Amino acid sequence: MRGYTSLLAGTALFALGTLPLAAGPDDDQLVINGETEIITEAAAPAHMEYVDTIYSGWRFRTDETQALELDDFDNPGMLTVDAAIEAYNTVEGSAGESCASCHGDVDSFAGFAATMPKVNEDTGKLMVMEDIVNTCRTEQMGAEAWKWSGDDMQGMVALINLQSRGEPVNVAIDGAAAPFWEQGKEIYYTRYGQLELSCANCHEDNYGNMIRADHLSQGQINGFPTYRLKQAKLISVHNRFRGCIRDTRAETFAEGSDEFRALELYVRSRGNGLSVETPAVRQ
């Protein structure tokens, strides 16, 4: 049955402009600022049935795009991160607090992003990083919530994730997280839209192939928020999910929806073992 659905997916991808060219990930190694070694290849997590090795999307990019990640001075996403450093230390809201008032130096978040998303033990809700930021803003600072894909939000998420850069992703998928993970897995393998494509059809069955001018990767999200050259800004994981589903010619879920939270957990778990790479640069 899987072979048959892959054949159907191949027909749909051909309609999108997929070329019958196969080129796997390159063999380049990512070392940022000459000192931070990034794991871009690892054994696939045990829960992945059809993939043996996982690769960062960096390994599928052109040399020119890859080069933008080698030094933070060349990484265009760092401009938004620099602005977030100022916001982190700025008092805002009715409580007269800043992020730093509670958390101290931002490096106190070291290791945190590698374990996100996770379930809030008190509420039982699955929390992604944007939820953490807005909860702090509204409940601790008395400030207005930020828009999900706004530059201020994605800059702050990138700043927090940056503190874990180089550490291996290790999200929990058992216990309280299990039902959310199962929901995300179901979404990942569900075919959507007029083209009847699932996430897996592109990023599991056809990674390494070309679709139009894009070299399909495994769709790993260890580098988000990611600076996307096409959009000239840092974009969220949910923004990218929305774009992918929209490309199947389907109605998509909203950023910040429970569906995308679950999908984020599942897709993040597919990258367990790769390094946190934020802010990555993609085409």
PDB file of C-alpha atoms in Angstrom:
ATOM      1  CA  MET A   1       0.000   0.000   0.000  1.00  0.00           C
ATOM      2  CA  ARG A   2       2.821   2.423   0.841  1.00  0.00           C
ATOM      3  CA  GLY A   3       4.391   1.828  -2.567  1.00  0.00           C
ATOM      4  CA  TYR A   4       1.064   2.585  -4.246  1.00  0.00           C
ATOM      5  CA  THR A   5       0.554   5.827  -2.318  1.00  0.00           C
ATOM      6  CA  SER A   6       4.133   6.830  -3.120  1.00  0.00           C
ATOM      7  CA  LEU A   7       3.370   6.290  -6.803  1.00  0.00           C
ATOM      8  CA  LEU A   8       0.298   8.521  -6.524  1.00  0.00           C
ATOM      9  CA  ALA A   9       2.381  11.135  -4.733  1.00  0.00           C
ATOM     10  CA  GLY A  10       4.980  10.968  -7.462  1.00  0.00           C
ATOM     11  CA  THR A  11       2.297  11.751 -10.029  1.00  0.00           C
ATOM     12  CA  ALA A  12       1.158  14.769  -8.005  1.00  0.00           C
ATOM     13  CA  LEU A  13       4.714  15.991  -7.521  1.00  0.00           C
ATOM     14  CA  PHE A  14       5.313  15.703 -11.243  1.00  0.00           C
ATOM     15  CA  ALA A  15       2.350  18.045 -11.694  1.00  0.00           C
ATOM     16  CA  LEU A  16       4.097  20.492  -9.370  1.00  0.00           C
ATOM     17  CA  GLY A  17       7.251  20.336 -11.446  1.00  0.00           C
ATOM     18  CA  THR A  18       9.339  17.680  -9.714  1.00  0.00           C
ATOM     19  CA  LEU A  19      12.196  16.641 -11.951  1.00  0.00           C
ATOM     20  CA  PRO A  20      13.370  13.021 -12.168  1.00  0.00           C
ATOM     21  CA  LEU A  21      16.730  13.955 -10.722  1.00  0.00           C
ATOM     22  CA  ALA A  22      17.997  12.494  -7.479  1.00  0.00           C
ATOM     23  CA  ALA A  23      20.775  14.109  -5.494  1.00  0.00           C
ATOM     24  CA  GLY A  24      21.086  13.327  -1.827  1.00  0.00           C
ATOM     25  CA  PRO A  25      22.534  15.574   0.842  1.00  0.00           C
ATOM     26  CA  ASP A  26      26.070  16.796   0.318  1.00  0.00           C
ATOM     27  CA  ASP A  27      28.972  15.836   2.562  1.00  0.00           C
ATOM     28  CA  ASP A  28      29.759  19.336   3.877  1.00  0.00           C
ATOM     29  CA  GLN A  29      30.263  19.943   7.580  1.00  0.00           C
ATOM     30  CA  LEU A  30      28.702  22.881   9.408  1.00  0.00           C
ATOM     31  CA  VAL A  31      30.896  24.710  11.920  1.00  0.00           C
ATOM     32  CA  ILE A  32      29.562  28.114  12.956  1.00  0.00           C
ATOM     33  CA  ASN A  33      31.941  30.958  13.818  1.00  0.00           C
ATOM     34  CA  GLY A  34      34.792  28.484  13.504  1.00  0.00           C
ATOM     35  CA  GLU A  35      33.924  26.904  16.863  1.00  0.00           C
ATOM     36  CA  THR A  36      30.382  25.517  17.158  1.00  0.00           C
ATOM     37  CA  GLU A  37      30.118  22.127  15.464  1.00  0.00           C
ATOM     38  CA  ILE A  38      26.599  21.344  14.295  1.00  0.00           C
ATOM     39  CA  ILE A  39      25.402  17.759  13.990  1.00  0.00           C
ATOM     40  CA  THR A  40      23.826  17.683  10.526  1.00  0.00           C
ATOM     41  CA  GLU A  41      23.605  13.878  10.173  1.00  0.00           C
ATOM     42  CA  ALA A  42      22.492  11.292  12.713  1.00  0.00           C
ATOM     43  CA  ALA A  43      20.862   7.896  13.004  1.00  0.00           C
ATOM     44  CA  ALA A  44      17.105   8.221  12.658  1.00  0.00           C
ATOM     45  CA  PRO A  45      15.078   7.980  15.878  1.00  0.00           C
ATOM     46  CA  ALA A  46      13.683   4.506  16.528  1.00  0.00           C
ATOM     47  CA  HIS A  47      10.105   5.613  15.838  1.00  0.00           C
ATOM     48  CA  MET A  48      10.899   6.411  12.181  1.00  0.00           C
ATOM     49  CA  GLU A  49      10.053   3.306  10.160  1.00  0.00           C
ATOM     50  CA  TYR A  50      11.098   4.328   6.659  1.00  0.00           C
ATOM     51  CA  VAL A  51      14.228   6.452   7.190  1.00  0.00           C
ATOM     52  CA  ASP A  52      17.587   5.242   8.502  1.00  0.00           C
ATOM     53  CA  THR A  53      19.521   8.508   8.600  1.00  0.00           C
ATOM     54  CA  ILE A  54      18.354  12.057   9.282  1.00  0.00           C
ATOM     55  CA  TYR A  55      19.919  15.195   7.810  1.00  0.00           C
ATOM     56  CA  SER A  56      19.671  18.879   8.521  1.00  0.00           C
ATOM     57  CA  GLY A  57      18.135  20.894   5.705  1.00  0.00           C
ATOM     58  CA  TRP A  58      21.471  22.738   5.514  1.00  0.00           C
ATOM     59  CA  ARG A  59      22.931  19.710   3.736  1.00  0.00           C
ATOM     60  CA  PHE A  60      20.482  20.179   0.837  1.00  0.00           C
ATOM     61  CA  ARG A  61      21.132  23.862   0.211  1.00  0.00           C
ATOM     62  CA  THR A  62      23.402  25.517  -2.341  1.00  0.00           C
ATOM     63  CA  ASP A  63      26.962  26.421  -1.387  1.00  0.00           C
ATOM     64  CA  GLU A  64      26.020  30.109  -1.429  1.00  0.00           C
ATOM     65  CA  THR A  65      23.141  29.610   1.009  1.00  0.00           C
ATOM     66  CA  GLN A  66      25.183  27.303   3.227  1.00  0.00           C
ATOM     67  CA  ALA A  67      27.917  29.931   3.505  1.00  0.00           C
ATOM     68  CA  LEU A  68      25.524  32.396   5.151  1.00  0.00           C
ATOM     69  CA  GLU A  69      25.370  30.181   8.233  1.00  0.00           C
ATOM     70  CA  LEU A  70      29.099  29.772   8.712  1.00  0.00           C
ATOM     71  CA  ASP A  71      29.555  33.155  10.419  1.00  0.00           C
ATOM     72  CA  ASP A  72      26.984  35.083  12.433  1.00  0.00           C
ATOM     73  CA  PHE A  73      28.177  38.318  10.814  1.00  0.00           C
ATOM     74  CA  ASP A  74      26.972  36.940   7.460  1.00  0.00           C
ATOM     75  CA  ASN A  75      23.738  35.429   8.759  1.00  0.00           C
ATOM     76  CA  PRO A  76      20.889  37.836   7.911  1.00  0.00           C
ATOM     77  CA  GLY A  77      18.708  36.357  10.649  1.00  0.00           C
ATOM     78  CA  MET A  78      21.048  37.710  13.308  1.00  0.00           C
ATOM     79  CA  LEU A  79      19.805  41.269  12.714  1.00  0.00           C
ATOM     80  CA  THR A  80      16.408  40.291  14.124  1.00  0.00           C
ATOM     81  CA  VAL A  81      18.090  38.373  16.948  1.00  0.00           C
ATOM     82  CA  ASP A  82      20.126  41.477  17.859  1.00  0.00           C
ATOM     83  CA  ALA A  83      16.901  43.484  18.112  1.00  0.00           C
ATOM     84  CA  ALA A  84      15.486  40.778  20.396  1.00  0.00           C
ATOM     85  CA  ILE A  85      18.427  41.211  22.792  1.00  0.00           C
ATOM     86  CA  GLU A  86      17.325  44.805  23.366  1.00  0.00           C
ATOM     87  CA  ALA A  87      13.685  43.726  23.761  1.00  0.00           C
ATOM     88  CA  TYR A  88      14.706  41.050  26.268  1.00  0.00           C
ATOM     89  CA  ASN A  89      16.144  43.722  28.540  1.00  0.00           C
ATOM     90  CA  THR A  90      13.394  46.321  28.013  1.00  0.00           C
ATOM     91  CA  VAL A  91      10.820  46.888  30.763  1.00  0.00           C
ATOM     92  CA  GLU A  92       7.328  46.671  29.293  1.00  0.00           C
ATOM     93  CA  GLY A  93       3.790  46.232  30.583  1.00  0.00           C
ATOM     94  CA  SER A  94       1.865  47.105  33.740  1.00  0.00           C
ATOM     95  CA  ALA A  95       4.050  44.968  36.016  1.00  0.00           C
ATOM     96  CA  GLY A  96       7.165  46.995  35.243  1.00  0.00           C
ATOM     97  CA  GLU A  97       9.134  43.890  34.349  1.00  0.00           C
ATOM     98  CA  SER A  98      11.400  42.787  31.505  1.00  0.00           C
ATOM     99  CA  CYS A  99      12.300  39.272  30.436  1.00  0.00           C
ATOM    100  CA  ALA A 100      15.602  39.737  32.232  1.00  0.00           C
ATOM    101  CA  SER A 101      13.827  40.694  35.466  1.00  0.00           C
ATOM    102  CA  CYS A 102      12.732  37.078  35.949  1.00  0.00           C
ATOM    103  CA  HIS A 103      15.155  35.064  33.853  1.00  0.00           C
ATOM    104  CA  GLY A 104      18.405  36.975  34.283  1.00  0.00           C
ATOM    105  CA  ASP A 105      20.859  36.685  31.425  1.00  0.00           C
ATOM    106  CA  VAL A 106      19.413  35.084  28.318  1.00  0.00           C
ATOM    107  CA  ASP A 107      22.007  32.322  28.519  1.00  0.00           C
ATOM    108  CA  SER A 108      19.922  30.926  31.396  1.00  0.00           C
ATOM    109  CA  PHE A 109      17.858  29.337  28.602  1.00  0.00           C
ATOM    110  CA  ALA A 110      20.757  27.120  27.505  1.00  0.00           C
ATOM    111  CA  GLY A 111      19.409  23.676  26.652  1.00  0.00           C
ATOM    112  CA  PHE A 112      15.750  24.684  26.881  1.00  0.00           C
ATOM    113  CA  ALA A 113      14.974  24.786  23.159  1.00  0.00           C
ATOM    114  CA  ALA A 114      16.386  21.289  22.631  1.00  0.00           C
ATOM    115  CA  THR A 115      13.482  19.865  24.663  1.00  0.00           C
ATOM    116  CA  MET A 116      10.634  21.923  23.180  1.00  0.00           C
ATOM    117  CA  PRO A 117       7.715  21.515  22.577  1.00  0.00           C
ATOM    118  CA  LYS A 118       6.651  20.040  25.901  1.00  0.00           C
ATOM    119  CA  VAL A 119       3.481  19.593  27.945  1.00  0.00           C
ATOM    120  CA  ASN A 120       2.714  22.062  30.739  1.00  0.00           C
ATOM    121  CA  GLU A 121       2.299  19.899  33.835  1.00  0.00           C
ATOM    122  CA  ASP A 122      -0.256  22.260  35.389  1.00  0.00           C
ATOM    123  CA  THR A 123      -2.560  22.746  32.402  1.00  0.00           C
ATOM    124  CA  GLY A 124      -1.919  19.570  30.407  1.00  0.00           C
ATOM    125  CA  LYS A 125      -1.542  21.695  27.272  1.00  0.00           C
ATOM    126  CA  LEU A 126       1.204  21.258  24.701  1.00  0.00           C
ATOM    127  CA  MET A 127       3.363  24.377  24.716  1.00  0.00           C
ATOM    128  CA  VAL A 128       5.608  25.614  21.933  1.00  0.00           C
ATOM    129  CA  MET A 129       8.112  28.445  22.349  1.00  0.00           C
ATOM    130  CA  GLU A 130       5.721  31.151  21.147  1.00  0.00           C
ATOM    131  CA  ASP A 131       3.316  30.073  23.901  1.00  0.00           C
ATOM    132  CA  ILE A 132       6.072  30.447  26.498  1.00  0.00           C
ATOM    133  CA  VAL A 133       6.932  33.944  25.299  1.00  0.00           C
ATOM    134  CA  ASN A 134       3.348  35.197  25.227  1.00  0.00           C
ATOM    135  CA  THR A 135       2.495  33.622  28.580  1.00  0.00           C
ATOM    136  CA  CYS A 136       5.399  35.509  30.145  1.00  0.00           C
ATOM    137  CA  ARG A 137       4.346  38.739  28.432  1.00  0.00           C
ATOM    138  CA  THR A 138       0.677  38.615  29.404  1.00  0.00           C
ATOM    139  CA  GLU A 139       0.823  36.943  32.824  1.00  0.00           C
ATOM    140  CA  GLN A 140       4.163  38.116  34.230  1.00  0.00           C
ATOM    141  CA  MET A 141       4.798  41.445  32.502  1.00  0.00           C
ATOM    142  CA  GLY A 142       1.249  42.662  31.966  1.00  0.00           C
ATOM    143  CA  ALA A 143       2.159  43.378  28.343  1.00  0.00           C
ATOM    144  CA  GLU A 144       0.270  42.680  25.132  1.00  0.00           C
ATOM    145  CA  ALA A 145       0.748  39.345  23.416  1.00  0.00           C
ATOM    146  CA  TRP A 146       2.876  39.391  20.284  1.00  0.00           C
ATOM    147  CA  LYS A 147       1.623  38.207  16.911  1.00  0.00           C
ATOM    148  CA  TRP A 148       2.798  34.679  16.134  1.00  0.00           C
ATOM    149  CA  SER A 149       4.877  35.515  13.049  1.00  0.00           C
ATOM    150  CA  GLY A 150       5.801  39.074  13.960  1.00  0.00           C
ATOM    151  CA  ASP A 151       9.465  40.059  13.846  1.00  0.00           C
ATOM    152  CA  ASP A 152       9.467  40.722  17.597  1.00  0.00           C
ATOM    153  CA  MET A 153       8.103  37.252  18.392  1.00  0.00           C
ATOM    154  CA  GLN A 154      10.306  35.320  15.976  1.00  0.00           C
ATOM    155  CA  GLY A 155      13.347  37.350  16.998  1.00  0.00           C
ATOM    156  CA  MET A 156      12.741  36.469  20.656  1.00  0.00           C
ATOM    157  CA  VAL A 157      12.127  32.796  19.866  1.00  0.00           C
ATOM    158  CA  ALA A 158      15.327  32.752  17.805  1.00  0.00           C
ATOM    159  CA  LEU A 159      17.274  34.438  20.621  1.00  0.00           C
ATOM    160  CA  ILE A 160      16.085  31.847  23.134  1.00  0.00           C
ATOM    161  CA  ASN A 161      16.741  28.953  20.752  1.00  0.00           C
ATOM    162  CA  LEU A 162      20.182  30.348  19.968  1.00  0.00           C
ATOM    163  CA  GLN A 163      21.221  29.619  23.555  1.00  0.00           C
ATOM    164  CA  SER A 164      20.932  25.903  22.736  1.00  0.00           C
ATOM    165  CA  ARG A 165      22.715  26.023  19.389  1.00  0.00           C
ATOM    166  CA  GLY A 166      24.899  22.961  18.946  1.00  0.00           C
ATOM    167  CA  GLU A 167      22.996  20.852  21.477  1.00  0.00           C
ATOM    168  CA  PRO A 168      21.155  17.779  20.165  1.00  0.00           C
ATOM    169  CA  VAL A 169      17.390  17.947  19.875  1.00  0.00           C
ATOM    170  CA  ASN A 170      15.794  15.656  22.447  1.00  0.00           C
ATOM    171  CA  VAL A 171      12.036  16.144  22.711  1.00  0.00           C
ATOM    172  CA  ALA A 172       9.950  13.755  24.795  1.00  0.00           C
ATOM    173  CA  ILE A 173       7.230  11.826  22.963  1.00  0.00           C
ATOM    174  CA  ASP A 174       6.042   9.572  25.776  1.00  0.00           C
ATOM    175  CA  GLY A 175       3.961  10.193  28.884  1.00  0.00           C
ATOM    176  CA  ALA A 176       1.790  13.284  28.692  1.00  0.00           C
ATOM    177  CA  ALA A 177       3.233  14.138  25.261  1.00  0.00           C
ATOM    178  CA  ALA A 178       2.153  10.840  23.656  1.00  0.00           C
ATOM    179  CA  PRO A 179      -1.388  11.780  22.521  1.00  0.00           C
ATOM    180  CA  PHE A 180      -0.160  15.041  21.011  1.00  0.00           C
ATOM    181  CA  TRP A 181       2.643  13.181  19.242  1.00  0.00           C
ATOM    182  CA  GLU A 182       0.182  10.666  17.815  1.00  0.00           C
ATOM    183  CA  GLN A 183      -2.014  13.514  16.575  1.00  0.00           C
ATOM    184  CA  GLY A 184       0.977  15.144  14.912  1.00  0.00           C
ATOM    185  CA  LYS A 185       2.012  11.867  13.300  1.00  0.00           C
ATOM    186  CA  GLU A 186      -1.477  11.411  11.860  1.00  0.00           C
ATOM    187  CA  ILE A 187      -1.361  14.908  10.355  1.00  0.00           C
ATOM    188  CA  TYR A 188       2.122  14.236   8.918  1.00  0.00           C
ATOM    189  CA  TYR A 189       0.915  11.177   7.001  1.00  0.00           C
ATOM    190  CA  THR A 190      -2.479  12.575   5.957  1.00  0.00           C
ATOM    191  CA  ARG A 191      -2.784  13.662   2.333  1.00  0.00           C
ATOM    192  CA  TYR A 192      -4.263  17.134   1.874  1.00  0.00           C
ATOM    193  CA  GLY A 193      -5.628  19.267  -0.916  1.00  0.00           C
ATOM    194  CA  GLN A 194      -6.399  18.783  -4.564  1.00  0.00           C
ATOM    195  CA  LEU A 195      -2.945  17.276  -5.060  1.00  0.00           C
ATOM    196  CA  GLU A 196      -3.509  14.768  -2.217  1.00  0.00           C
ATOM    197  CA  LEU A 197      -0.025  15.172  -0.797  1.00  0.00           C
ATOM    198  CA  SER A 198       1.148  14.540   2.740  1.00  0.00           C
ATOM    199  CA  CYS A 199       4.235  15.862   4.485  1.00  0.00           C
ATOM    200  CA  ALA A 200       5.725  12.386   4.094  1.00  0.00           C
ATOM    201  CA  ASN A 201       5.240  12.312   0.327  1.00  0.00           C
ATOM    202  CA  CYS A 202       7.764  15.123  -0.102  1.00  0.00           C
ATOM    203  CA  HIS A 203      10.018  14.896   2.934  1.00  0.00           C
ATOM    204  CA  GLU A 204      10.191  11.137   3.439  1.00  0.00           C
ATOM    205  CA  ASP A 205       9.509   9.567   0.039  1.00  0.00           C
ATOM    206  CA  ASN A 206      11.169  12.167  -2.186  1.00  0.00           C
ATOM    207  CA  TYR A 207      13.852  14.007  -0.234  1.00  0.00           C
ATOM    208  CA  GLY A 208      16.879  14.552  -2.420  1.00  0.00           C
ATOM    209  CA  ASN A 209      14.747  15.105  -5.524  1.00  0.00           C
ATOM    210  CA  MET A 210      14.096  18.465  -7.125  1.00  0.00           C
ATOM    211  CA  ILE A 211      10.733  20.203  -7.115  1.00  0.00           C
ATOM    212  CA  ARG A 212      10.877  23.186  -9.446  1.00  0.00           C
ATOM    213  CA  ALA A 213      14.148  24.854  -8.375  1.00  0.00           C
ATOM    214  CA  ASP A 214      14.081  23.512  -4.827  1.00  0.00           C
ATOM    215  CA  HIS A 215      16.115  20.586  -3.573  1.00  0.00           C
ATOM    216  CA  LEU A 216      13.717  18.678  -1.322  1.00  0.00           C
ATOM    217  CA  SER A 217      15.044  18.091   2.179  1.00  0.00           C
ATOM    218  CA  GLN A 218      13.667  15.931   4.973  1.00  0.00           C
ATOM    219  CA  GLY A 219      11.771  18.926   6.312  1.00  0.00           C
ATOM    220  CA  GLN A 220      13.712  19.030   9.580  1.00  0.00           C
ATOM    221  CA  ILE A 221      12.886  21.988  11.843  1.00  0.00           C
ATOM    222  CA  ASN A 222      15.956  22.047  14.096  1.00  0.00           C
ATOM    223  CA  GLY A 223      16.968  25.438  12.634  1.00  0.00           C
ATOM    224  CA  PHE A 224      13.733  27.360  13.220  1.00  0.00           C
ATOM    225  CA  PRO A 225      13.015  30.178  13.366  1.00  0.00           C
ATOM    226  CA  THR A 226      14.731  30.197  10.002  1.00  0.00           C
ATOM    227  CA  TYR A 227      15.730  33.137   7.832  1.00  0.00           C
ATOM    228  CA  ARG A 228      14.112  32.364   4.492  1.00  0.00           C
ATOM    229  CA  LEU A 229      15.734  34.239   1.638  1.00  0.00           C
ATOM    230  CA  LYS A 230      12.511  34.098  -0.388  1.00  0.00           C
ATOM    231  CA  GLN A 231      10.665  36.030   2.320  1.00  0.00           C
ATOM    232  CA  ALA A 232      13.657  38.056   3.543  1.00  0.00           C
ATOM    233  CA  LYS A 233      12.802  37.493   7.214  1.00  0.00           C
ATOM    234  CA  LEU A 234      12.817  35.011  10.050  1.00  0.00           C
ATOM    235  CA  ILE A 235       9.822  32.709   9.742  1.00  0.00           C
ATOM    236  CA  SER A 236       8.166  30.432  12.264  1.00  0.00           C
ATOM    237  CA  VAL A 237       7.703  26.683  12.029  1.00  0.00           C
ATOM    238  CA  HIS A 238       3.950  27.191  11.723  1.00  0.00           C
ATOM    239  CA  ASN A 239       4.418  29.678   8.897  1.00  0.00           C
ATOM    240  CA  ARG A 240       6.303  27.008   6.968  1.00  0.00           C
ATOM    241  CA  PHE A 241       3.714  24.329   7.788  1.00  0.00           C
ATOM    242  CA  ARG A 242       0.994  26.627   6.516  1.00  0.00           C
ATOM    243  CA  GLY A 243       2.877  27.271   3.282  1.00  0.00           C
ATOM    244  CA  CYS A 244       3.431  23.580   2.635  1.00  0.00           C
ATOM    245  CA  ILE A 245      -0.220  22.651   3.125  1.00  0.00           C
ATOM    246  CA  ARG A 246      -1.327  25.630   1.043  1.00  0.00           C
ATOM    247  CA  ASP A 247       0.885  24.347  -1.789  1.00  0.00           C
ATOM    248  CA  THR A 248      -1.194  21.163  -1.902  1.00  0.00           C
ATOM    249  CA  ARG A 249      -4.133  23.463  -2.779  1.00  0.00           C
ATOM    250  CA  ALA A 250      -5.843  22.826   0.537  1.00  0.00           C
ATOM    251  CA  GLU A 251      -7.351  24.928   3.289  1.00  0.00           C
ATOM    252  CA  THR A 252      -4.666  25.064   5.957  1.00  0.00           C
ATOM    253  CA  PHE A 253      -4.599  25.201   9.731  1.00  0.00           C
ATOM    254  CA  ALA A 254      -3.815  28.495  11.440  1.00  0.00           C
ATOM    255  CA  GLU A 255      -0.530  29.437  13.049  1.00  0.00           C
ATOM    256  CA  GLY A 256      -0.847  28.669  16.740  1.00  0.00           C
ATOM    257  CA  SER A 257      -3.553  26.048  16.159  1.00  0.00           C
ATOM    258  CA  ASP A 258      -3.588  22.875  18.228  1.00  0.00           C
ATOM    259  CA  GLU A 259      -3.059  20.934  15.000  1.00  0.00           C
ATOM    260  CA  PHE A 260       0.166  22.759  14.212  1.00  0.00           C
ATOM    261  CA  ARG A 261       1.358  22.446  17.811  1.00  0.00           C
ATOM    262  CA  ALA A 262       0.951  18.680  17.556  1.00  0.00           C
ATOM    263  CA  LEU A 263       2.604  18.603  14.141  1.00  0.00           C
ATOM    264  CA  GLU A 264       5.507  20.653  15.491  1.00  0.00           C
ATOM    265  CA  LEU A 265       6.061  18.104  18.267  1.00  0.00           C
ATOM    266  CA  TYR A 266       6.013  15.202  15.830  1.00  0.00           C
ATOM    267  CA  VAL A 267       8.282  16.807  13.245  1.00  0.00           C
ATOM    268  CA  ARG A 268      10.685  18.011  15.941  1.00  0.00           C
ATOM    269  CA  SER A 269      10.926  14.440  17.221  1.00  0.00           C
ATOM    270  CA  ARG A 270      11.963  13.303  13.743  1.00  0.00           C
ATOM    271  CA  GLY A 271      15.054  15.452  14.277  1.00  0.00           C
ATOM    272  CA  ASN A 272      16.031  14.032  17.663  1.00  0.00           C
ATOM    273  CA  GLY A 273      19.824  13.784  17.507  1.00  0.00           C
ATOM    274  CA  LEU A 274      20.446  16.718  15.155  1.00  0.00           C
ATOM    275  CA  SER A 275      21.807  19.922  16.652  1.00  0.00           C
ATOM    276  CA  VAL A 276      19.722  22.970  17.362  1.00  0.00           C
ATOM    277  CA  GLU A 277      20.796  25.221  14.484  1.00  0.00           C
ATOM    278  CA  THR A 278      18.842  28.448  15.025  1.00  0.00           C
ATOM    279  CA  PRO A 279      18.792  30.766  13.174  1.00  0.00           C
ATOM    280  CA  ALA A 280      19.242  28.659  10.071  1.00  0.00           C
ATOM    281  CA  VAL A 281      19.239  30.155   6.564  1.00  0.00           C
ATOM    282  CA  ARG A 282      17.212  28.574   3.782  1.00  0.00           C
ATOM    283  CA  GLN A 283      16.224  29.518   0.235  1.00  0.00           C
TER     284      GLN A 283
END
